[in-house]
Coordinates of C-alpha atoms in Angstrom, one line a residue:
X1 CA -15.0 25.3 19.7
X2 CA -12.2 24.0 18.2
X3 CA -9.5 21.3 18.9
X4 CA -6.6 22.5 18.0
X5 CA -3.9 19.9 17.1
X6 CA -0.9 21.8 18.0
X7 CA 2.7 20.2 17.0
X8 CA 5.6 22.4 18.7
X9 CA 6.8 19.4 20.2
X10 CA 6.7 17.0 17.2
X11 CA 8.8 19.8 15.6
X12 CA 11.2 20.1 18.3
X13 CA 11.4 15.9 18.3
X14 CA 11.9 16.1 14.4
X15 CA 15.0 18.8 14.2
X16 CA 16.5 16.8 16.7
X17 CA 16.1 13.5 14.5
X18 CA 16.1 15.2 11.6
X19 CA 19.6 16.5 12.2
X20 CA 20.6 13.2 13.2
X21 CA 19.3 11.2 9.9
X22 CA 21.2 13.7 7.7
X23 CA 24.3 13.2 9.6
X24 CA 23.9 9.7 9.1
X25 CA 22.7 10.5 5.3
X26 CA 25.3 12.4 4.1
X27 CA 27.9 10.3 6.2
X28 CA 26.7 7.1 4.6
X29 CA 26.2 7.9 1.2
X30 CA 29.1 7.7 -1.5
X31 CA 30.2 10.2 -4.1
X32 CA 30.1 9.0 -7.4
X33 CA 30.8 9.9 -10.9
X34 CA 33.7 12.7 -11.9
X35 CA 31.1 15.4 -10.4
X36 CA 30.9 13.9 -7.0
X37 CA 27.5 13.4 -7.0
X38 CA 25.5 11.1 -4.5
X39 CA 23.4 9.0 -6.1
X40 CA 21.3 5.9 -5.0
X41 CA 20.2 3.7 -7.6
X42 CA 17.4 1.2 -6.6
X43 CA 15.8 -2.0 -8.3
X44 CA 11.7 -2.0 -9.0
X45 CA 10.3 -2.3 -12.1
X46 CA 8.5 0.0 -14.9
X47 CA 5.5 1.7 -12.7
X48 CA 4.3 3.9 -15.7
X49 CA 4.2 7.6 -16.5
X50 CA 4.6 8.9 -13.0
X51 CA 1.6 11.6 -13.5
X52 CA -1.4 11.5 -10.8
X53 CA -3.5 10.0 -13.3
X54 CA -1.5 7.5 -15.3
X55 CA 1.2 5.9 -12.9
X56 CA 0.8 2.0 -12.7
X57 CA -1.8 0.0 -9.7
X58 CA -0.2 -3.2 -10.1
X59 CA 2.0 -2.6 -7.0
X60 CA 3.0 0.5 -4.8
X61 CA 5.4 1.8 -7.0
X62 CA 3.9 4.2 -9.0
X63 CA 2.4 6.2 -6.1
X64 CA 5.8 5.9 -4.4
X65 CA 7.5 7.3 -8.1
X66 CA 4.4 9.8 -8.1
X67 CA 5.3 11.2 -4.3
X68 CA 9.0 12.1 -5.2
X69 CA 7.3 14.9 -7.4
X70 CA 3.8 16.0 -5.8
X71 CA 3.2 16.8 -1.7
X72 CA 0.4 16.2 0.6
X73 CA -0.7 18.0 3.4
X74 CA 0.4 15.3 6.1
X75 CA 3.3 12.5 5.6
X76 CA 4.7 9.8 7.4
X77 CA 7.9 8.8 8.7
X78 CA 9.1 6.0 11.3
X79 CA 6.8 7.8 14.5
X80 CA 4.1 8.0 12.4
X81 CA 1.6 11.3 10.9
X82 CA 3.9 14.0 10.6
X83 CA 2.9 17.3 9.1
X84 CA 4.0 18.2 5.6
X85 CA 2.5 20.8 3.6
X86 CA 0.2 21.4 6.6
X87 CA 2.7 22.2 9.6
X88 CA -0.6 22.6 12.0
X89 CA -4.3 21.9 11.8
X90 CA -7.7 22.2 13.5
X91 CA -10.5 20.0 14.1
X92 CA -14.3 20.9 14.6
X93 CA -16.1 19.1 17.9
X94 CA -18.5 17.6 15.2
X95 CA -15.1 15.9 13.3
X96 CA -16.8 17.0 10.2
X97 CA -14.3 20.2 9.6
X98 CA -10.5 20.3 9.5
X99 CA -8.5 23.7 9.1
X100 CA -5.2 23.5 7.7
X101 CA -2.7 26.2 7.8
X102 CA -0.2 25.6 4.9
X103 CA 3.5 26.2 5.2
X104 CA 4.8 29.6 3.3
X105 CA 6.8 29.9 0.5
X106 CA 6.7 26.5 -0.9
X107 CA 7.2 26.4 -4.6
X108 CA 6.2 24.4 -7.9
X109 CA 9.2 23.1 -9.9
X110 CA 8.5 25.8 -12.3
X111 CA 8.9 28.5 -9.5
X112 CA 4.9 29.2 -8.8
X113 CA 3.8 29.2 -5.6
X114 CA 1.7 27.0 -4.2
X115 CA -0.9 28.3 -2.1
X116 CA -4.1 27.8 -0.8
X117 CA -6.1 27.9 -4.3
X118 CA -4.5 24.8 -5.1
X119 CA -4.8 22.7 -2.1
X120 CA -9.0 23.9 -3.0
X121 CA -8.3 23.5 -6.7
X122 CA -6.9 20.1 -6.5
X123 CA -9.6 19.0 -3.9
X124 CA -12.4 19.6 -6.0
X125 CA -10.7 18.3 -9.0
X126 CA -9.7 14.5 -7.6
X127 CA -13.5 14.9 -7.0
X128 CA -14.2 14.4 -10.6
X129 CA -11.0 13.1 -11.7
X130 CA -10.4 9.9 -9.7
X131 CA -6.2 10.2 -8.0
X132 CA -4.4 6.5 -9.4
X133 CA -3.7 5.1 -6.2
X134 CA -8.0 5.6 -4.4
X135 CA -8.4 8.1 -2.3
X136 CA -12.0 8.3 -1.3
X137 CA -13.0 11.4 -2.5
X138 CA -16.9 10.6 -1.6
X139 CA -15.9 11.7 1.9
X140 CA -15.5 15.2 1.5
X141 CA -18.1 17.3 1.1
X142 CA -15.9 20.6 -0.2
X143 CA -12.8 22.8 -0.2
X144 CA -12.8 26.2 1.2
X145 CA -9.9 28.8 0.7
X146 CA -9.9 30.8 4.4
X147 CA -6.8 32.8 3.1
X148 CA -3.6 32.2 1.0
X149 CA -2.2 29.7 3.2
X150 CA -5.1 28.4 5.3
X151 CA -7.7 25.8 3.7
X152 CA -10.8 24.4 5.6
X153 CA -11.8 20.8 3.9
X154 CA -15.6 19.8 5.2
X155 CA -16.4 16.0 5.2
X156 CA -20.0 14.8 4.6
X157 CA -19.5 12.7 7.6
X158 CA -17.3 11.7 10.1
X159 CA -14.1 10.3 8.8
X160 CA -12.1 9.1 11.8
X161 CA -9.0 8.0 9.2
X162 CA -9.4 11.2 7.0
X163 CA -5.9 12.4 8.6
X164 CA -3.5 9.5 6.6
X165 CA -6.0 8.3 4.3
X166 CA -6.9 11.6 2.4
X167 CA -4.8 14.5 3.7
X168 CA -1.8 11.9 3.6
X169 CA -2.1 10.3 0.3
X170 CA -3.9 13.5 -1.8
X171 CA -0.9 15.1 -4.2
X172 CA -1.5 18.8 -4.5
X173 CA -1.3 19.6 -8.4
X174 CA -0.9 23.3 -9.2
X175 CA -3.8 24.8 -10.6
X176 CA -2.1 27.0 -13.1
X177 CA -1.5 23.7 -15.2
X178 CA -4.1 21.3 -14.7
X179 CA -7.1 23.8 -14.3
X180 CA -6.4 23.6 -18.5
X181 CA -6.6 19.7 -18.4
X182 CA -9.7 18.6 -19.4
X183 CA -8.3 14.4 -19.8
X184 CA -5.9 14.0 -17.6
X185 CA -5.6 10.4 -18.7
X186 CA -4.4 11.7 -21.8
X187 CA -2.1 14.4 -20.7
X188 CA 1.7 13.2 -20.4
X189 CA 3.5 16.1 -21.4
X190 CA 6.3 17.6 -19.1
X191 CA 4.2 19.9 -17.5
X192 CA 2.1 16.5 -15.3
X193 CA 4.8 16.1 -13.6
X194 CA 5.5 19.6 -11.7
X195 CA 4.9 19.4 -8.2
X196 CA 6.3 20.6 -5.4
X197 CA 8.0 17.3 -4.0
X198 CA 11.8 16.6 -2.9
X199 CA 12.6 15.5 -6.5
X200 CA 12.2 16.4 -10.1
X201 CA 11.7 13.9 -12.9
X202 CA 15.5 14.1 -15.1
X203 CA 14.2 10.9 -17.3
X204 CA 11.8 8.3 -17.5
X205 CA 12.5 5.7 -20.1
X206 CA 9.2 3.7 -20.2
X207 CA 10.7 0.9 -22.7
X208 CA 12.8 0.4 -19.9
X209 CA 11.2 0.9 -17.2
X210 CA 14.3 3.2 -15.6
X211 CA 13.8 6.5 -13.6
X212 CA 16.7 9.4 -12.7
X213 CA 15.2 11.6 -10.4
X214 CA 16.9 15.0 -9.3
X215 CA 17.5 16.8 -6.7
X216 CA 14.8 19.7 -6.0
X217 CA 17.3 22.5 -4.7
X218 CA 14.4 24.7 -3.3
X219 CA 12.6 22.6 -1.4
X220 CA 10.6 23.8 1.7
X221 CA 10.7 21.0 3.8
X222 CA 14.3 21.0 4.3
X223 CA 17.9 20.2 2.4
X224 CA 17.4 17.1 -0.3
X225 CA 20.2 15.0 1.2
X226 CA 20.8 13.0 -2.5
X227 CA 21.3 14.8 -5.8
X228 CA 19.7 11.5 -7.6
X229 CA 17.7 9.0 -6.8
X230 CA 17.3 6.0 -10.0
X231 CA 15.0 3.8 -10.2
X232 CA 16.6 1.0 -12.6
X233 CA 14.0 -2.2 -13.9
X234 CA 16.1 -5.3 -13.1
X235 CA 15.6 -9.1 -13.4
X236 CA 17.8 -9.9 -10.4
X237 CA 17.9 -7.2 -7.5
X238 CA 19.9 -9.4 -5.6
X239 CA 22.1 -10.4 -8.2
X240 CA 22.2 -6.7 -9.9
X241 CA 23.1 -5.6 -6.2
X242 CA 26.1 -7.7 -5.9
X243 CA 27.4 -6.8 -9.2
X244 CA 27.1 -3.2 -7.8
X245 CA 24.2 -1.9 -10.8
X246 CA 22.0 -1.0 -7.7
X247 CA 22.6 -0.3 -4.4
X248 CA 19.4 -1.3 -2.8
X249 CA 16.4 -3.8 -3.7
X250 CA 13.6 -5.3 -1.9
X251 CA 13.1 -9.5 -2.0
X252 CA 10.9 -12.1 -0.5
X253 CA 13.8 -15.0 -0.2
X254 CA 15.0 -15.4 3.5
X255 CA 18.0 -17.3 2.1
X256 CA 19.1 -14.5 0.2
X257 CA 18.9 -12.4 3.0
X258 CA 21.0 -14.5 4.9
X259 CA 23.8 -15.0 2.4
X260 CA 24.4 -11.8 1.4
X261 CA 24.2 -10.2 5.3
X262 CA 26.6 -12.9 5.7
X263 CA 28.6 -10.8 2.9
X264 CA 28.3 -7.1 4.7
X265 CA 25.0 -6.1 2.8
X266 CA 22.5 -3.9 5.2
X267 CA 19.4 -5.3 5.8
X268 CA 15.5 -3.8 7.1
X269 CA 13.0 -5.7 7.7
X270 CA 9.5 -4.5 6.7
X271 CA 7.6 -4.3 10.6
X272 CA 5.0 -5.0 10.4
X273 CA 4.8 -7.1 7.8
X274 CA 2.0 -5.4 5.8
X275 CA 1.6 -7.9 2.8
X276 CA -0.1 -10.8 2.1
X277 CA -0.4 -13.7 -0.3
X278 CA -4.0 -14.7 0.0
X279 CA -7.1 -17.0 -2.1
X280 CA -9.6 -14.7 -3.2
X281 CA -12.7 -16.6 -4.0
X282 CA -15.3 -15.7 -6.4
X283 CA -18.4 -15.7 -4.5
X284 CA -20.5 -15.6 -7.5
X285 CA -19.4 -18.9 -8.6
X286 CA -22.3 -21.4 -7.9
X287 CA -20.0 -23.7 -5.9
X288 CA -18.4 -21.6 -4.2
X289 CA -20.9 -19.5 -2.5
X290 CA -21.1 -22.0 0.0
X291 CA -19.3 -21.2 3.0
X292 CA -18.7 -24.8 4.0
X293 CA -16.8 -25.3 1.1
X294 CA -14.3 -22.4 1.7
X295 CA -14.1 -23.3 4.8
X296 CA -13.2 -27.5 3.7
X297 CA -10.5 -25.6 1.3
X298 CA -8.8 -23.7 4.4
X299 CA -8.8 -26.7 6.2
X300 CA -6.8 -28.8 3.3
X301 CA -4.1 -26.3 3.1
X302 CA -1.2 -26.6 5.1
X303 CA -0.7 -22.9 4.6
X304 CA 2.7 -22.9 7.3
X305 CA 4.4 -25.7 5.1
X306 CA 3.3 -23.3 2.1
X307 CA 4.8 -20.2 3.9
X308 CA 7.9 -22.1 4.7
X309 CA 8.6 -23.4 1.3
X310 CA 8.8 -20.3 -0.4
X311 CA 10.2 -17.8 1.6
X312 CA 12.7 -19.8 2.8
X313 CA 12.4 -19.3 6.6
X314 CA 10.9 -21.5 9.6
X315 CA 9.7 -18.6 11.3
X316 CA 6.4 -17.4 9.1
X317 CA 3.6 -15.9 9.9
X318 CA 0.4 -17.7 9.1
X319 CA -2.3 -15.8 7.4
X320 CA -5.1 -14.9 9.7
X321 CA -8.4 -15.7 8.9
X322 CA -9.8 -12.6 10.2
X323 CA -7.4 -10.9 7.5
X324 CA -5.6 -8.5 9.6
X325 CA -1.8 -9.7 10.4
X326 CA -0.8 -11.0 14.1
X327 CA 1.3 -8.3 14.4
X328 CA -0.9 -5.7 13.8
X329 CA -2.6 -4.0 17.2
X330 CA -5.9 -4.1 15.2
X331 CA -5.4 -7.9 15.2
X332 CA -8.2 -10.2 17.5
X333 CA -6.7 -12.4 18.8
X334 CA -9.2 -15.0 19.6
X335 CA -10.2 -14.8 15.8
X336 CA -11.3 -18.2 14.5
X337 CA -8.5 -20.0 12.5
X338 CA -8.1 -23.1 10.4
X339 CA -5.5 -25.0 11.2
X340 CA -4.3 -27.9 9.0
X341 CA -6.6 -30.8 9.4
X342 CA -7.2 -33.1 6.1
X343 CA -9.8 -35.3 8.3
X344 CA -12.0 -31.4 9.2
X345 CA -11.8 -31.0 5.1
X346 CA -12.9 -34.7 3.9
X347 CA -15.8 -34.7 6.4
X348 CA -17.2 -31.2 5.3
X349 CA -16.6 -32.3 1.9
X350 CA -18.5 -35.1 2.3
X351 CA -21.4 -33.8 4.0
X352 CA -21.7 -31.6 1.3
X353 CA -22.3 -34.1 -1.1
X354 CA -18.9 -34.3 -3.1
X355 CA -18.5 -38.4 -3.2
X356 CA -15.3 -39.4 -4.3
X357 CA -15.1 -42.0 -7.4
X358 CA -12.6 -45.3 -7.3
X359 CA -9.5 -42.9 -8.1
X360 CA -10.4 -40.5 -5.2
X361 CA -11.2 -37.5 -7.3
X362 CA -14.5 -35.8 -6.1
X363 CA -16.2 -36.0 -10.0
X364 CA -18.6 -33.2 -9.1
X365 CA -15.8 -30.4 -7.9
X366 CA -13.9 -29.1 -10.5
X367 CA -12.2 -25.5 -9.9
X368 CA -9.7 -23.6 -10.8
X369 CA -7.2 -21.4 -9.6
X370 CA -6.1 -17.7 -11.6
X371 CA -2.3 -16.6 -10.9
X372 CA -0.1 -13.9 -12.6
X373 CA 2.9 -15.6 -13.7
X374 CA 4.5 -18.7 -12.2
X375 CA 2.4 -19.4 -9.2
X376 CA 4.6 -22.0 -6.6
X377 CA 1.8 -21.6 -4.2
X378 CA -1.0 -22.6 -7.0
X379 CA 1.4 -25.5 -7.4
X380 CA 1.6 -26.4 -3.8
X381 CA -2.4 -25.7 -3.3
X382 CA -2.8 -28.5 -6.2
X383 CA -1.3 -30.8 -4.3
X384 CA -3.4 -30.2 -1.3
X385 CA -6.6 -30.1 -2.3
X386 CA -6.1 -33.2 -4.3
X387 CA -5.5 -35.0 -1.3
X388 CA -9.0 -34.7 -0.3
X389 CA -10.4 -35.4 -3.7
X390 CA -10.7 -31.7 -5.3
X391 CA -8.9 -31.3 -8.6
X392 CA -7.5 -28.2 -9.3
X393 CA -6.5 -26.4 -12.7
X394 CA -4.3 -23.5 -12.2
X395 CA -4.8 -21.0 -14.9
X396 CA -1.5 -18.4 -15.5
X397 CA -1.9 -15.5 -17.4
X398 CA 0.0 -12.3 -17.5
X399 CA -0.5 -9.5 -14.9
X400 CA -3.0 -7.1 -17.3
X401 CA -4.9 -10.2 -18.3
X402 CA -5.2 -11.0 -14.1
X403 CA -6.2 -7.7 -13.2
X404 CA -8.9 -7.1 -15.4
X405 CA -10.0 -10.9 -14.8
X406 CA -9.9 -10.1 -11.0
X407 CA -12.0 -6.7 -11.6
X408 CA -14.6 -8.7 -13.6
X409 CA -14.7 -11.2 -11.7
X410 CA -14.1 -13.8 -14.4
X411 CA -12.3 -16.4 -12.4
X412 CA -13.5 -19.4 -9.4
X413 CA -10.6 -18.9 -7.3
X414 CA -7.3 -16.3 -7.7
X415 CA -4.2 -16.3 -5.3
X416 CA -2.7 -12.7 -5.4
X417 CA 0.1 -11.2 -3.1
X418 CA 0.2 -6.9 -2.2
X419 CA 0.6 -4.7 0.2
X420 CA -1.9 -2.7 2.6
X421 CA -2.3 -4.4 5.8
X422 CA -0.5 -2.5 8.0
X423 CA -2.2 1.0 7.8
X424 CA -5.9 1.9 9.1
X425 CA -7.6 -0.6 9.4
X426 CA -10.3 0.8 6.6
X427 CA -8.1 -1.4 4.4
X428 CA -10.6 -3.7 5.1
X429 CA -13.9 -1.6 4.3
X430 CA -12.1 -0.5 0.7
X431 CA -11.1 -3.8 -0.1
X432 CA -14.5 -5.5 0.4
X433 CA -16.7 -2.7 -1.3
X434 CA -14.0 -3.2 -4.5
X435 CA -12.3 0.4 -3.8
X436 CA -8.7 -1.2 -2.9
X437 CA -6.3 1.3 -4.6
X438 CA -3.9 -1.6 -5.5
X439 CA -5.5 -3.6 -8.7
X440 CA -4.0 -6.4 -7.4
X441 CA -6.0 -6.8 -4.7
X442 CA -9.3 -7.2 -6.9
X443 CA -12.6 -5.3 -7.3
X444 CA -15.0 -8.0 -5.5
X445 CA -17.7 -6.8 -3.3
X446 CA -18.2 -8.8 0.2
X447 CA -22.3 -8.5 0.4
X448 CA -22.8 -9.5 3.9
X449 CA -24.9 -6.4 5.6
X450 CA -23.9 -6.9 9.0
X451 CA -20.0 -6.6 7.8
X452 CA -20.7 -3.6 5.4
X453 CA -22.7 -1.8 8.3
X454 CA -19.9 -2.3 10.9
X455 CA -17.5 -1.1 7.8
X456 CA -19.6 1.8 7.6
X457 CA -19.6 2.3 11.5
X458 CA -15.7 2.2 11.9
X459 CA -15.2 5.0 9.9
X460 CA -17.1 7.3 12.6
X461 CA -16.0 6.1 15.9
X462 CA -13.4 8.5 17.1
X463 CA -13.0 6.9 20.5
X464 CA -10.4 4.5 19.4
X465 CA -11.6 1.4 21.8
X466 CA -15.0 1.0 20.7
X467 CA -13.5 1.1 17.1
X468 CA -11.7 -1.3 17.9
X469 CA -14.6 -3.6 18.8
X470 CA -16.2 -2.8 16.1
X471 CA -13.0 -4.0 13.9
X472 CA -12.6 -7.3 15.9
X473 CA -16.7 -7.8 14.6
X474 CA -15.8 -7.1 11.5
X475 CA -12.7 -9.9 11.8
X476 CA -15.1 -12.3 13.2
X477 CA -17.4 -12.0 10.2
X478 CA -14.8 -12.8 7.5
X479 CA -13.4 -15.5 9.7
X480 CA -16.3 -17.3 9.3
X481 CA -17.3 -16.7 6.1
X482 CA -13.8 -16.4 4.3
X483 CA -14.7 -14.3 1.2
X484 CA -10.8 -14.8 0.9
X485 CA -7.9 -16.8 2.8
X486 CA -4.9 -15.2 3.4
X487 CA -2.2 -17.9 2.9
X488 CA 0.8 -16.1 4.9
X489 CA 1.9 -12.4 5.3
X490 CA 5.5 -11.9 3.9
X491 CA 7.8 -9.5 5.1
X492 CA 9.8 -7.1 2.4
X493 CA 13.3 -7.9 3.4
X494 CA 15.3 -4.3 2.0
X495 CA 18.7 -5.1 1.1
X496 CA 21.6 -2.5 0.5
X497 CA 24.9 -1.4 0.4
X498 CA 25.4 0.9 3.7
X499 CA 28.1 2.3 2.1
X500 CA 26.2 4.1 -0.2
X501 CA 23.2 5.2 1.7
X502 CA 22.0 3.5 5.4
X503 CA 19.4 6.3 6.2
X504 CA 16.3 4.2 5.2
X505 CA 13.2 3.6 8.1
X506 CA 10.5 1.3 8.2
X507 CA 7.5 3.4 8.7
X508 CA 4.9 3.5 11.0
X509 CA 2.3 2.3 9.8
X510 CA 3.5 1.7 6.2
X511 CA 4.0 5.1 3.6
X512 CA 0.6 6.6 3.2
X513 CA -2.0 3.5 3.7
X514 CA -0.3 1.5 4.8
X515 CA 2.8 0.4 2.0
X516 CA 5.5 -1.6 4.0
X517 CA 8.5 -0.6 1.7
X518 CA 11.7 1.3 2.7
X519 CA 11.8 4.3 -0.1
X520 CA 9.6 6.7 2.1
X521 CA 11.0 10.9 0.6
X522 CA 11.1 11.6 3.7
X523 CA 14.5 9.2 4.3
X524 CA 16.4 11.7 1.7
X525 CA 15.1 15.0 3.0
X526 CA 16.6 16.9 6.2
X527 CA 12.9 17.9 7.1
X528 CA 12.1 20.5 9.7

């Protein structure tokens, strides 16, 4: 018997907002140039070739380049899951099946159609050729064609998050190109980047970093509601936005944020926060195996003085030591924490054997500390932990050099800052088994078998309560243990000029796994 997941309503509730986020669109966003186009131009940085196989890790911004051009079979936008390629689908009692029937007359940018061969074709092909940003591809058994425009995908097990973490993230590539593609590491020619997304790739300059994507004027899903949308590589966002060479960027800096609202600029707050700057420890170093002596470094860090300091606002949010955010409703909220208490860190310290000589400096505890660029919360940590005696080298190198240092493992200690948190929380199996999509977040494996068990466990527990449980166990586990401490969760503050486009949405749930960022497709597409 099946369950069938039925959305007449959801597409009643989405003409009715639809309708009302292009009127707002097209209302808010200027003409420019002699043709009277309407463009948005928008400050990142260079995220790589924008192919499935070759856009950039470091970040979310070459998967979010990468899903202007290629579809999946779900989306989100600011309610949450919302069917995309898929407009309906069917689940088996055992969870282990899902039946998708695909939309009709949806179109490659070369004119194909796309139909159920490639949904099946692209399945089995991000089976042997791993998708940039990880989709785990270990959790599906096969793809079956049913007819032209209905696909059944079998899981080998129950995979409660299978909806938003494969169907939503998957691109489906046409099979016509890439069934011809035996490296598709290798292959950059025009032809890897025809999808059937809301844009087309015009340009990409990769000395610069700078994309113009166009409009796709046959798209399915509804009227594009922007003819282009650029991605420019600046040094400033802020800056570049108030000298009008962008019209929207993403910053850290409360003060910022404040001066130029204060000046008429729009602002959206990523909610929830879904980022983090956090410590990774090595827990292969010799030293810092121990437990206790994580647990003395969370205890020397004032992280809320840290948080302040650098975003500029009294009001942050502490890093959990559970890992998930406070303002996430996976959050525990009796989680153990470590509050700021130099006395708690001297006295594990010294119990531990780490005596201190006549200028204070624990002789025996030397570590260091691996950052990507300028790091002012290595700086800040320096301090700390050299008022209870531990001396601390802070080792900068650039941001290739870091991620492959982070995926070998060759460092004691690494602070790092991305995205994720906000999504399922499976984040938090993916990151621990060293299958985080974003190489920023490290390859380390957690080997504790009562957390990978209740990772493993999570995944099949469709009755959403005793998940829950089992995700507050899980919090408990790397509370105590602290394979990494999260120093604060930042929010991404969007700034932009409302008089050029003011139809952006945080959504729910962060695009795809859980990115907290503002340029979701879905905010230039009238979708039905």
């Amino acid at each position: 018997m099946l369950k069938k997941i039925l959305f007449l309503f959801v597409a009643v509730l989405l003409f009715v907002t639809g309708c009302s986020k292009s009127n707002e669109s097209s209302s808010s966003t200027s003409k420019s140039g002699l043709d009277d186009k309407k463009i948005v131009k928008i400050g990142w940085q260079n995220s790589g070739f924008p192919s499935p196989f070759t856009f950039d890790t470091n970040g979310p911004g070459g998967f979010l380049r990468n899903s202007f051009l290629f579809d999946t079979l779900t989306w989100k936008d600011d309610t949450g899951v919302i069917p995309w390629l898929a407009p309906s689908w069917e689940v088996s009692e055992d969870n282990l099946e899902y039946t998708f029937t695909l939309e009709k007359d949806v179109t490659f940018h070369d004119g194909e159609s796309l139909t159920a061969d490639d949904v099946v074709f692209s399945y089995n092909y991000f089976k042997e050729n791993t998708f940039q940003w990880n989709t785990d591809m270990t959790k599906v058994a096969s793809a079956e064609k049913i007819s032209d425009h209905e696909v059944k995908i079998t899981l080998t097990e129950p995979y409660v998050p299978f909806i938003s973490e494969i169907a939503g993230k998957l691109p489906i590539i046409p099979k016509h190109i890439w069934s011809k593609v035996e490296q598709p590491l290798e292959y950059q020619e025009d032809e890897a980047l025809i999808g059937s997304g809301p844009f087309t790739l015009d340009s990409y300059d990769s000395a610069t970093g700078n994309y113009k994507f166009a409009k796709n004027e046959n798209y399915f899903k509804g009227d594009v509601t922007v003819d282009e949308v650029q991605y420019l590589a600046t040094e400033n966002r802020m800056l570049s936005l108030q000298n009008k060479e962008i019209d929207g960027g993403m910053t850290f800096n409360y003060t910022e944020v404040q001066q130029l609202e204060k000046s008429g600029y729009g602002v959206l707050k990523s909610e929830p926060t879904g980022s983090a700057v956090r410590v990774v420890f090595n827990l292969k170093n010799e030293k810092l195996s121990d437990k206790n002596l994580r647990q003395a470094i969370a205890y020397a860090l004032d992280r809320s003085s840290i948080a302040e300091k650098l975003t500029g606002n009294s009001e942050v949010m502490v890093g959990s030591a559970g890992v998930i955010p406070p303002d996430s409703t996976w959050y525990k909220k009796d989680v153990k924490q470590y509050d700021y208490n130099v006395e708690q860190a001297n006295a594990i310290l010294d119990k531990l054997g780490y005596e201190k000589n006549d200028a204070g400096i624990r002789e025996d505890l030397d570590l260091s500390v691996l950052v990507s660029s300028t790091s002012k919360e290595a700086e800040l940590m320096k301090s700390m932990l050299a008022n209870v005696g531990i001396k601390l080298d802070i080792q900068t190198v650039d941001s290739a050099t870091f991620s492959t240092a982070m995926a070998e493992g060759n460092y004691d200690m690494s602070i790092t800052g991305h995205i994720g948190l906000s999504g399922d929380p499976d984040f938090l199996r993916l990151w621990f088994s060293g299958q985080a999509s974003n190489s920023l977040a490290g390859k380390g494996v957690f080997e504790n078998e009562e957390f990978q068990k209740l990772a493993s466990l999570q995944l099949k527990q469709g009755n959403e309560a005793e998940r829950k449980a089992t995700v507050d166990e899980m919090q408990d586990i790397l509370a105590e243990e602290l394979p990494t401490l999260v120093l604060y969760h930042r929010p991404f503050y969007y700034v932009y000029d409302s008089s050029v486009f003011s139809g952006w949405f945080n959504t729910y749930g962060g695009i795809s796994d859980g990115i907290p960022l503002t340029d979701n497709k879905a905010v230039f597409v009238d979708y039905k």
